[in-house]
Short mmCIF file of C-alpha atoms and ligand atoms in Angstrom, two decimals:
data_model
loop_
_atom_site.label_atom_id
_atom_site.label_comp_id
_atom_site.label_asym_id
_atom_site.label_seq_id
_atom_site.Cartn_x
_atom_site.Cartn_y
_atom_site.Cartn_z
CA MET A 28 -22.33 -19.95 9.97
CA ASN A 29 -19.91 -19.76 12.88
CA PHE A 30 -16.54 -18.18 12.33
CA ASP A 31 -13.40 -18.51 14.46
CA ARG A 32 -12.60 -14.80 14.12
CA THR A 33 -14.17 -11.63 12.74
CA LEU A 34 -11.82 -9.04 11.30
CA ILE A 35 -12.37 -5.57 9.93
CA ILE A 36 -10.01 -4.64 7.11
CA THR A 37 -10.26 -0.90 6.43
CA GLY A 38 -9.51 0.46 2.96
CA GLY A 39 -10.14 -2.97 1.44
CA ALA A 40 -11.44 -1.48 -1.81
CA GLY A 41 -8.13 0.29 -2.46
CA PHE A 42 -4.93 -0.98 -4.01
CA ILE A 43 -3.13 -2.81 -1.18
CA GLY A 44 -6.31 -3.40 0.83
CA SER A 45 -7.92 -5.36 -2.00
CA HIS A 46 -4.94 -7.74 -2.10
CA VAL A 47 -5.09 -8.18 1.68
CA VAL A 48 -8.87 -8.81 1.64
CA ARG A 49 -8.51 -11.34 -1.19
CA LEU A 50 -5.69 -13.16 0.61
CA PHE A 51 -7.60 -13.37 3.92
CA VAL A 52 -10.98 -14.30 2.39
CA ASN A 53 -9.44 -17.13 0.36
CA LYS A 54 -6.89 -18.35 2.90
CA TYR A 55 -9.10 -18.22 6.00
CA PRO A 56 -12.63 -19.46 5.20
CA ASN A 57 -13.03 -19.77 8.99
CA TYR A 58 -12.60 -15.97 9.41
CA ARG A 59 -15.35 -13.47 8.69
CA ILE A 60 -13.77 -10.58 6.79
CA ILE A 61 -15.51 -7.21 6.87
CA ASN A 62 -14.18 -4.74 4.33
CA LEU A 63 -14.90 -1.25 5.73
CA ASP A 64 -14.34 1.40 3.09
CA LYS A 65 -15.75 4.84 2.33
CA LEU A 66 -15.20 4.37 -1.41
CA THR A 67 -13.37 7.61 -2.07
CA TYR A 68 -12.01 8.16 -5.59
CA ALA A 69 -9.36 5.52 -4.67
CA GLY A 70 -11.83 2.82 -3.62
CA ASN A 71 -13.11 0.49 -6.30
CA LEU A 72 -15.21 -2.59 -5.59
CA ALA A 73 -14.38 -3.97 -9.02
CA ASN A 74 -10.99 -4.79 -7.46
CA LEU A 75 -12.75 -7.54 -5.47
CA LYS A 76 -15.18 -8.98 -8.04
CA ASP A 77 -13.69 -12.46 -7.69
CA ILE A 78 -14.44 -12.76 -3.97
CA GLU A 79 -17.50 -10.56 -3.44
CA ASP A 80 -19.91 -13.54 -3.22
CA LYS A 81 -17.84 -15.59 -0.76
CA PRO A 82 -19.79 -16.47 2.40
CA ASN A 83 -17.07 -15.14 4.72
CA TYR A 84 -16.96 -11.69 3.07
CA ARG A 85 -19.00 -8.59 3.84
CA PHE A 86 -18.61 -5.07 2.49
CA VAL A 87 -19.64 -2.09 4.61
CA ARG A 88 -19.51 1.40 3.16
CA MET A 89 -18.42 3.59 6.05
CA ASP A 90 -16.09 6.46 6.82
CA ILE A 91 -13.46 5.50 9.42
CA CYS A 92 -14.05 8.95 10.95
CA ASP A 93 -17.63 7.85 11.82
CA PHE A 94 -16.75 6.83 15.38
CA GLU A 95 -20.31 5.85 16.39
CA GLY A 96 -20.76 3.77 13.24
CA VAL A 97 -17.45 1.96 13.69
CA LEU A 98 -18.13 1.27 17.38
CA LYS A 99 -21.60 -0.16 16.63
CA LEU A 100 -20.23 -2.32 13.83
CA MET A 101 -17.50 -3.67 16.10
CA GLN A 102 -20.01 -4.48 18.84
CA ASP A 103 -22.69 -5.96 16.55
CA GLU A 104 -20.19 -8.14 14.69
CA HIS A 105 -18.02 -9.08 17.70
CA VAL A 106 -14.94 -7.94 15.84
CA ASP A 107 -11.70 -9.21 17.38
CA GLY A 108 -9.13 -7.81 14.97
CA ILE A 109 -8.57 -4.72 12.83
CA ILE A 110 -6.17 -4.42 9.93
CA HIS A 111 -6.16 -0.73 9.13
CA LEU A 112 -5.20 0.36 5.62
CA ALA A 113 -7.76 3.10 4.86
CA ALA A 114 -5.99 6.37 4.16
CA GLU A 115 -5.50 9.17 1.74
CA SER A 116 -2.33 7.92 0.08
CA HIS A 117 -1.11 10.19 -2.72
CA VAL A 118 1.65 12.70 -1.92
CA ASP A 119 0.74 15.07 -4.78
CA ARG A 120 -2.87 15.30 -3.56
CA SER A 121 -1.65 15.95 -0.01
CA ILE A 122 0.32 18.96 -1.24
CA LYS A 123 -2.90 20.42 -2.71
CA ASP A 124 -5.31 19.37 0.06
CA PRO A 125 -3.62 18.68 3.41
CA PHE A 126 -6.84 18.96 5.46
CA THR A 127 -8.37 15.79 4.00
CA PHE A 128 -5.14 13.95 4.83
CA ALA A 129 -5.19 15.05 8.46
CA GLN A 130 -8.88 14.24 8.73
CA THR A 131 -8.74 10.70 7.31
CA ASN A 132 -5.27 9.59 8.29
CA VAL A 133 -5.12 11.11 11.77
CA MET A 134 -8.71 11.55 12.97
CA GLY A 135 -9.86 8.39 11.18
CA THR A 136 -7.17 6.31 12.86
CA LEU A 137 -7.99 7.87 16.22
CA SER A 138 -11.67 7.03 15.72
CA LEU A 139 -10.80 3.35 15.05
CA LEU A 140 -8.46 3.20 18.07
CA GLN A 141 -11.05 4.68 20.40
CA ALA A 142 -13.77 2.36 19.04
CA ALA A 143 -11.51 -0.67 19.57
CA LYS A 144 -10.63 0.43 23.10
CA ILE A 145 -14.31 0.74 24.03
CA ALA A 146 -15.62 -2.30 22.12
CA TRP A 147 -13.04 -4.68 23.58
CA ASP A 148 -13.83 -5.46 27.25
CA SER A 149 -10.71 -7.57 27.38
CA PHE A 150 -7.72 -7.20 25.07
CA GLU A 151 -7.02 -10.95 25.24
CA GLY A 152 -6.80 -12.37 21.70
CA LYS A 153 -7.46 -8.97 20.11
CA ARG A 154 -5.23 -7.17 17.64
CA PHE A 155 -5.11 -3.68 16.11
CA TYR A 156 -2.72 -3.70 13.17
CA HIS A 157 -1.90 -0.33 11.61
CA ILE A 158 -0.38 -0.24 8.10
CA SER A 159 2.00 2.64 7.58
CA THR A 160 4.66 3.82 5.21
CA ASP A 161 8.44 4.25 5.14
CA GLU A 162 7.83 7.91 4.21
CA VAL A 163 7.43 8.76 7.93
CA TYR A 164 11.22 8.44 8.30
CA GLY A 165 11.82 11.30 5.85
CA ALA A 166 14.46 11.18 3.15
CA LEU A 167 17.87 9.48 3.06
CA GLU A 168 21.02 10.91 1.53
CA MET A 169 22.34 9.62 -1.76
CA THR A 170 25.98 8.96 -0.94
CA ASN A 171 26.51 6.38 -3.72
CA PRO A 172 24.89 7.96 -6.79
CA GLU A 173 26.25 5.20 -9.04
CA GLY A 174 24.83 2.49 -6.79
CA VAL A 175 26.61 -0.30 -4.88
CA GLU A 176 25.67 -3.77 -3.68
CA PRO A 177 23.48 -3.41 -0.58
CA PRO A 178 25.10 -4.52 2.68
CA PHE A 179 22.08 -6.68 3.51
CA THR A 180 20.97 -9.54 1.31
CA THR A 181 17.67 -11.29 1.21
CA LYS A 182 17.66 -15.06 1.18
CA ALA A 183 19.13 -16.50 -1.99
CA SER A 184 15.83 -17.98 -3.19
CA SER A 185 14.18 -14.60 -3.64
CA GLY A 186 17.01 -13.11 -5.64
CA GLN A 187 15.47 -9.71 -5.05
CA HIS A 188 17.89 -6.97 -4.36
CA HIS A 189 19.13 -4.08 -6.40
CA LEU A 190 21.82 -1.47 -5.97
CA ALA A 191 21.92 0.72 -2.86
CA TYR A 192 22.37 4.45 -3.37
CA GLY A 193 23.61 5.29 0.14
CA GLU A 194 25.03 3.77 3.32
CA LYS A 195 22.02 4.56 5.49
CA PHE A 196 18.71 2.71 5.53
CA PHE A 197 15.43 3.16 7.36
CA THR A 198 15.54 1.05 10.52
CA GLU A 199 12.72 0.72 13.04
CA ASP A 200 14.48 2.85 15.66
CA LEU A 201 15.02 5.84 13.36
CA LYS A 202 13.57 9.21 14.31
CA TYR A 203 10.43 10.21 12.41
CA GLN A 204 11.09 13.14 10.05
CA PRO A 205 8.15 13.37 7.65
CA HIS A 206 8.29 16.05 4.96
CA SER A 207 5.03 15.89 3.00
CA PRO A 208 1.54 16.46 4.40
CA TYR A 209 0.86 12.80 3.53
CA SER A 210 3.81 11.46 5.51
CA ALA A 211 3.19 13.93 8.35
CA ALA A 212 -0.37 12.65 8.67
CA LYS A 213 0.76 9.00 8.56
CA ALA A 214 3.47 9.73 11.15
CA SER A 215 0.90 11.32 13.41
CA SER A 216 -1.40 8.30 13.08
CA ASP A 217 1.53 5.97 13.94
CA HIS A 218 2.15 8.02 17.11
CA PHE A 219 -1.50 7.71 18.14
CA VAL A 220 -1.37 3.94 17.63
CA ARG A 221 1.71 3.66 19.87
CA ALA A 222 0.14 6.01 22.42
CA PHE A 223 -2.91 3.71 22.66
CA HIS A 224 -0.57 0.77 23.24
CA ASP A 225 1.51 2.55 25.86
CA THR A 226 -1.39 4.31 27.62
CA TYR A 227 -4.23 1.79 27.50
CA GLY A 228 -2.43 -1.44 26.68
CA LEU A 229 -4.26 -1.79 23.33
CA PRO A 230 -2.61 -4.72 21.49
CA THR A 231 -1.25 -2.81 18.50
CA ILE A 232 1.29 -3.48 15.78
CA VAL A 233 2.65 -0.93 13.27
CA THR A 234 4.40 -1.75 10.03
CA ASN A 235 6.15 0.68 7.70
CA CYS A 236 6.43 -0.51 4.13
CA SER A 237 8.24 0.79 1.06
CA ASN A 238 6.56 1.71 -2.26
CA ASN A 239 4.25 -1.02 -3.55
CA TYR A 240 3.53 -1.91 -7.16
CA GLY A 241 1.28 -4.42 -8.88
CA PRO A 242 -2.30 -4.88 -10.16
CA TYR A 243 -5.19 -2.59 -9.09
CA GLN A 244 -3.07 0.47 -8.24
CA PHE A 245 -4.83 3.75 -8.97
CA PRO A 246 -3.26 5.26 -12.11
CA GLU A 247 -2.19 8.49 -10.46
CA LYS A 248 0.86 6.68 -9.04
CA LEU A 249 4.05 6.37 -11.06
CA ILE A 250 3.92 2.79 -12.35
CA PRO A 251 0.27 2.40 -13.51
CA LEU A 252 0.15 6.01 -14.77
CA PHE A 253 3.20 5.50 -16.93
CA ILE A 254 2.11 2.08 -18.28
CA ASN A 255 -1.20 3.62 -19.32
CA ASN A 256 0.50 6.63 -20.89
CA ILE A 257 3.00 4.48 -22.80
CA ARG A 258 0.11 2.44 -24.17
CA HIS A 259 -1.65 5.59 -25.36
CA ARG A 260 1.62 7.27 -26.39
CA LYS A 261 1.06 10.15 -23.97
CA PRO A 262 3.96 12.09 -22.36
CA LEU A 263 5.57 10.60 -19.25
CA PRO A 264 5.98 13.44 -16.70
CA VAL A 265 9.22 12.67 -14.83
CA TYR A 266 9.62 15.01 -11.86
CA GLY A 267 12.94 16.89 -11.67
CA LYS A 268 15.82 14.90 -13.11
CA GLY A 269 14.31 11.49 -12.37
CA GLU A 270 17.16 10.85 -9.90
CA ASN A 271 14.95 10.24 -6.85
CA VAL A 272 15.20 6.74 -5.46
CA ARG A 273 12.32 4.57 -4.29
CA ASP A 274 12.43 1.04 -2.86
CA TRP A 275 9.82 -1.13 -4.61
CA LEU A 276 7.94 -4.18 -3.34
CA TYR A 277 5.40 -6.32 -5.19
CA VAL A 278 2.03 -5.79 -3.54
CA GLU A 279 1.34 -9.50 -2.94
CA ASP A 280 4.60 -9.74 -0.99
CA HIS A 281 3.34 -6.90 1.22
CA ALA A 282 0.02 -8.72 1.69
CA ARG A 283 1.88 -11.91 2.69
CA ALA A 284 3.93 -9.92 5.20
CA ILE A 285 0.72 -8.44 6.64
CA ASP A 286 -0.75 -11.94 7.06
CA LEU A 287 2.41 -13.18 8.79
CA ILE A 288 2.75 -10.16 11.07
CA PHE A 289 -0.95 -10.10 11.96
CA HIS A 290 -0.68 -13.69 13.17
CA GLN A 291 2.88 -13.89 14.50
CA GLY A 292 4.10 -10.35 15.14
CA LYS A 293 4.57 -9.14 18.72
CA THR A 294 2.15 -6.50 19.97
CA GLY A 295 3.73 -3.16 20.75
CA GLU A 296 6.32 -3.75 18.02
CA THR A 297 7.10 -2.04 14.73
CA TYR A 298 8.32 -3.92 11.66
CA ASN A 299 9.75 -2.44 8.47
CA ILE A 300 8.74 -4.19 5.25
CA GLY A 301 10.81 -3.94 2.06
CA GLY A 302 12.83 -6.01 -0.36
CA PHE A 303 16.15 -4.09 -0.71
CA ASN A 304 15.07 -3.02 -4.16
CA GLU A 305 16.11 0.59 -4.74
CA TRP A 306 15.56 2.16 -8.13
CA LYS A 307 16.07 5.63 -9.53
CA ASN A 308 12.79 6.80 -11.07
CA ILE A 309 14.35 7.30 -14.50
CA ASP A 310 15.69 3.72 -14.53
CA ILE A 311 12.24 2.35 -13.67
CA VAL A 312 10.68 4.48 -16.40
CA LYS A 313 13.09 3.00 -18.94
CA VAL A 314 12.27 -0.56 -17.80
CA LEU A 315 8.55 0.26 -18.06
CA ILE A 316 8.94 1.62 -21.59
CA LYS A 317 10.94 -1.38 -22.78
CA THR A 318 8.60 -3.92 -21.17
CA THR A 319 5.41 -2.22 -22.37
CA ASP A 320 6.75 -1.78 -25.91
CA ARG A 321 7.79 -5.45 -26.06
CA LEU A 322 4.47 -6.74 -24.74
CA LEU A 323 2.57 -4.53 -27.19
CA GLY A 324 4.64 -5.86 -30.10
CA ARG A 325 6.34 -2.49 -30.63
CA LYS A 326 10.07 -2.10 -31.13
CA GLU A 327 11.60 -2.30 -27.63
CA GLY A 328 12.45 1.23 -26.47
CA GLU A 329 10.77 3.04 -29.36
CA ASP A 330 8.71 5.10 -26.88
CA MET A 331 11.71 6.57 -25.02
CA ASP A 332 10.90 9.96 -26.52
CA LEU A 333 7.74 10.10 -24.38
CA ILE A 334 9.96 10.89 -21.36
CA THR A 335 9.23 14.51 -20.43
CA TYR A 336 11.09 16.17 -17.56
CA VAL A 337 8.72 18.43 -15.64
CA THR A 338 8.94 20.74 -12.60
CA ASP A 339 9.94 18.80 -9.51
CA ARG A 340 7.44 17.91 -6.77
CA ALA A 341 7.64 20.39 -3.85
CA GLY A 342 9.70 18.92 -1.01
CA HIS A 343 10.43 15.82 -3.11
CA ASP A 344 12.12 13.20 -0.86
CA LEU A 345 15.40 12.12 -2.45
CA ARG A 346 15.81 8.52 -1.38
CA TYR A 347 13.81 5.85 0.46
CA ALA A 348 15.48 2.57 1.42
CA ILE A 349 14.06 0.12 3.93
CA ASP A 350 16.07 -2.22 6.12
CA SER A 351 13.68 -5.14 6.73
CA THR A 352 16.25 -7.32 8.53
CA LYS A 353 14.12 -7.50 11.69
CA LEU A 354 11.13 -8.93 9.81
CA GLN A 355 13.30 -11.34 7.86
CA LYS A 356 15.17 -12.59 10.93
CA GLU A 357 12.36 -12.67 13.48
CA LEU A 358 9.48 -13.90 11.34
CA GLY A 359 11.25 -15.43 8.34
CA TRP A 360 9.53 -13.25 5.71
CA GLU A 361 11.21 -12.73 2.37
CA PRO A 362 10.03 -11.20 -0.90
CA SER A 363 9.08 -13.83 -3.46
CA LEU A 364 9.68 -12.06 -6.74
CA GLN A 365 12.59 -10.65 -8.69
CA PHE A 366 11.77 -7.06 -9.64
CA GLU A 367 12.03 -7.75 -13.38
CA GLU A 368 9.53 -10.60 -12.95
CA GLY A 369 7.19 -8.40 -10.89
CA ILE A 370 7.34 -5.56 -13.42
CA GLU A 371 6.63 -7.95 -16.29
CA LYS A 372 3.60 -9.39 -14.41
CA THR A 373 2.41 -5.88 -13.59
CA VAL A 374 2.72 -4.44 -17.11
CA ARG A 375 1.02 -7.54 -18.51
CA TRP A 376 -1.84 -7.17 -16.00
CA TYR A 377 -2.51 -3.52 -16.91
CA LEU A 378 -2.37 -4.30 -20.63
CA ASP A 379 -4.72 -7.28 -20.17
CA ASN A 380 -7.08 -5.21 -18.02
CA GLN A 381 -7.46 -2.11 -20.14
CA GLU A 382 -11.18 -2.05 -19.32
CA TRP A 383 -10.35 -1.70 -15.60
CA LEU A 384 -7.94 1.13 -16.41
CA ASP A 385 -10.43 2.85 -18.73
CA ASN A 386 -13.17 2.63 -16.08
CA VAL A 387 -10.88 4.11 -13.48
CA THR A 388 -9.57 6.91 -15.67
CA SER A 389 -13.09 7.79 -16.90
CA GLY A 390 -14.63 7.64 -13.41
CA ASP A 391 -17.12 4.93 -14.48
CA TYR A 392 -15.97 2.61 -11.68
CA GLN A 393 -17.75 4.81 -9.19
CA LYS A 394 -21.07 3.66 -10.66
CA TYR A 395 -20.22 0.03 -9.86
CA TYR A 396 -21.16 0.33 -6.21
CA GLU A 397 -24.47 2.04 -6.95
CA GLN A 398 -25.41 -0.71 -9.45
CA MET A 399 -24.19 -3.55 -7.22
CA TYR A 400 -25.99 -2.39 -4.14
CA ALA A 401 -29.09 -0.86 -5.74
CA GLY A 402 -32.18 -2.11 -3.94
CA ARG A 403 -30.28 -3.91 -1.15
P1 LIG B 501 -5.33 3.59 -1.86
O1 LIG B 501 -5.39 5.07 -1.96
O2 LIG B 501 -5.23 2.77 -3.09
O3 LIG B 501 -6.63 3.06 -1.07
C1 LIG B 501 -7.11 3.68 0.07
C2 LIG B 501 -8.49 3.09 0.40
O4 LIG B 501 -8.95 3.71 1.61
C3 LIG B 501 -9.54 3.35 -0.67
O5 LIG B 501 -10.29 2.18 -0.89
C4 LIG B 501 -10.41 4.44 -0.05
O6 LIG B 501 -11.75 4.40 -0.50
C5 LIG B 501 -10.28 4.12 1.42
N1 LIG B 501 -10.55 5.30 2.26
C6 LIG B 501 -9.99 6.55 2.14
N2 LIG B 501 -10.49 7.36 3.07
C7 LIG B 501 -11.35 6.62 3.83
C8 LIG B 501 -12.16 6.91 4.95
N3 LIG B 501 -12.20 8.13 5.49
N4 LIG B 501 -12.91 5.92 5.48
C9 LIG B 501 -12.90 4.67 4.93
N5 LIG B 501 -12.17 4.36 3.85
C10 LIG B 501 -11.39 5.32 3.31
O7 LIG B 501 -4.13 3.28 -0.87
P2 LIG B 501 -3.04 2.12 -0.89
O8 LIG B 501 -1.95 2.50 -1.80
O9 LIG B 501 -3.72 0.82 -1.07
O10 LIG B 501 -2.49 2.23 0.60
C11 LIG B 501 -3.13 1.53 1.66
C12 LIG B 501 -2.40 1.82 2.96
O11 LIG B 501 -1.04 1.39 2.85
C13 LIG B 501 -2.35 3.30 3.32
O12 LIG B 501 -2.52 3.40 4.72
C14 LIG B 501 -0.96 3.74 2.91
O13 LIG B 501 -0.49 4.79 3.72
C15 LIG B 501 -0.17 2.46 3.16
N6 LIG B 501 1.03 2.28 2.29
C16 LIG B 501 0.93 2.41 0.95
C17 LIG B 501 2.05 2.20 0.16
C18 LIG B 501 1.98 2.28 -1.35
O14 LIG B 501 3.02 2.19 -2.01
N7 LIG B 501 0.81 2.41 -1.95
C19 LIG B 501 3.28 1.88 0.75
C20 LIG B 501 3.34 1.76 2.15
C21 LIG B 501 2.20 1.96 2.92
P1 LIG B 502 4.42 7.91 -6.39
O1 LIG B 502 4.01 6.70 -7.16
O2 LIG B 502 3.51 9.08 -6.35
O3 LIG B 502 4.79 7.40 -4.91
P2 LIG B 502 5.50 8.21 -3.68
O4 LIG B 502 5.46 9.65 -3.96
O5 LIG B 502 4.64 7.83 -2.53
O6 LIG B 502 6.88 7.64 -3.59
O7 LIG B 502 5.82 8.41 -6.96
C1 LIG B 502 6.95 7.58 -7.03
C2 LIG B 502 8.11 8.42 -7.52
O8 LIG B 502 7.86 8.82 -8.87
C3 LIG B 502 8.30 9.71 -6.72
O9 LIG B 502 9.69 9.98 -6.60
C4 LIG B 502 7.64 10.77 -7.58
C5 LIG B 502 7.85 10.25 -9.00
N1 LIG B 502 6.79 10.60 -9.98
C6 LIG B 502 7.12 11.21 -11.18
O10 LIG B 502 8.32 11.48 -11.46
N2 LIG B 502 6.11 11.52 -12.05
C7 LIG B 502 4.81 11.24 -11.78
O11 LIG B 502 3.91 11.58 -12.61
C8 LIG B 502 4.48 10.60 -10.54
C9 LIG B 502 3.06 10.28 -10.20
C10 LIG B 502 5.52 10.29 -9.67
#
């Protein structure tokens, strides 16, 4: 079968990557989509069960740090685009094990960049799209602890915006000031991507997105961890006073932005992605408890006593808030979901997919690959 394009999506077995792979495989049957993933603890092929037999999909188990392997794959498959999501992504793990974060996020990205530079004789029609995080900008001050209406509004149809907890927002021109080993490694990889654009003319794009939530997120992150704990009536470990602010975006809205930017974004540019949806952790936790209780047929709020304040995360960034005006104005992207709607969908998904959660928490999901690919 002839395809119009062949893309590598790295980290496609992870949380956001699986949504991006699914979107591209279904929306572009004329594209060959190669999911390149090492399958670390965070990679789970069960996230892609519904598309794994599609004729335009191929999975390759590979480490992005394997430069020779990546180069050969790019040459053999005539790859003309890379959407790079593979990374170590959990801040708490980065505090315990910074080396792995530097290795994967920095050296892995460099290996992909160098492979693309060599594999592509001409850069015409090629694209290297690097997915990054808003955490590279560091932390914002909380000048409005009670919250005020944000100065920017999304289009009326989306309805998504929540209170703003400060005057300042992350804009694309802001200085990078990462604090955690995770964000330092992502910042470093962003710099390498820009350096390859500026030095060699590689057609790169970088996007920095706020916190994502939705189905298939590994339950070490706040939202899936807490939904699972509420279900099992386990304590909910809220770091510090629960006053830290994060800006939340439904994962499918991020995937739609990636599709739009991959096709219509300008090379050499950076775009921030976010829905003006700031929440204090403690307020999210309360919404999660109420929603989960209601959907489980419990009395709404009866599990509030599971909230347990624990020692704060070292170097815990106070506030993240993305200004995505550039993306909204230049490319017409907007988030599609109200947060309450997205949270309801998300809680419902985790409750309906308890088997997925149990497999992930027990480690059984790691056997899926061995069974699937045994004898191939
Ligand atoms: P995730 O941890 O759920 O998935 C990461 C995937 O990368 C896994 O499938 C894992 O197996 C794979 N991987 C890890 N190391 C690899 C290596 N050396 N070689 C090949 N594959 C490897 O992460 P996520 O939350 O889906 O995040 C995806 C990307 O989006 C990351 O680059 C992250 O920095 C960025 N991001 C995440 C968020 C968020 O809220 N989760 C927000 C903004 C940006
Ligand atoms: P997390 O989902 O780890 O994302 P990130 O650190 O990349 O923002 O955490 C989101 C927020 O929730 C962050 O402020 C830390 C906090 N948090 C807790 O209070 N308890 C927890 O058990 C976890 C995992 C996170």
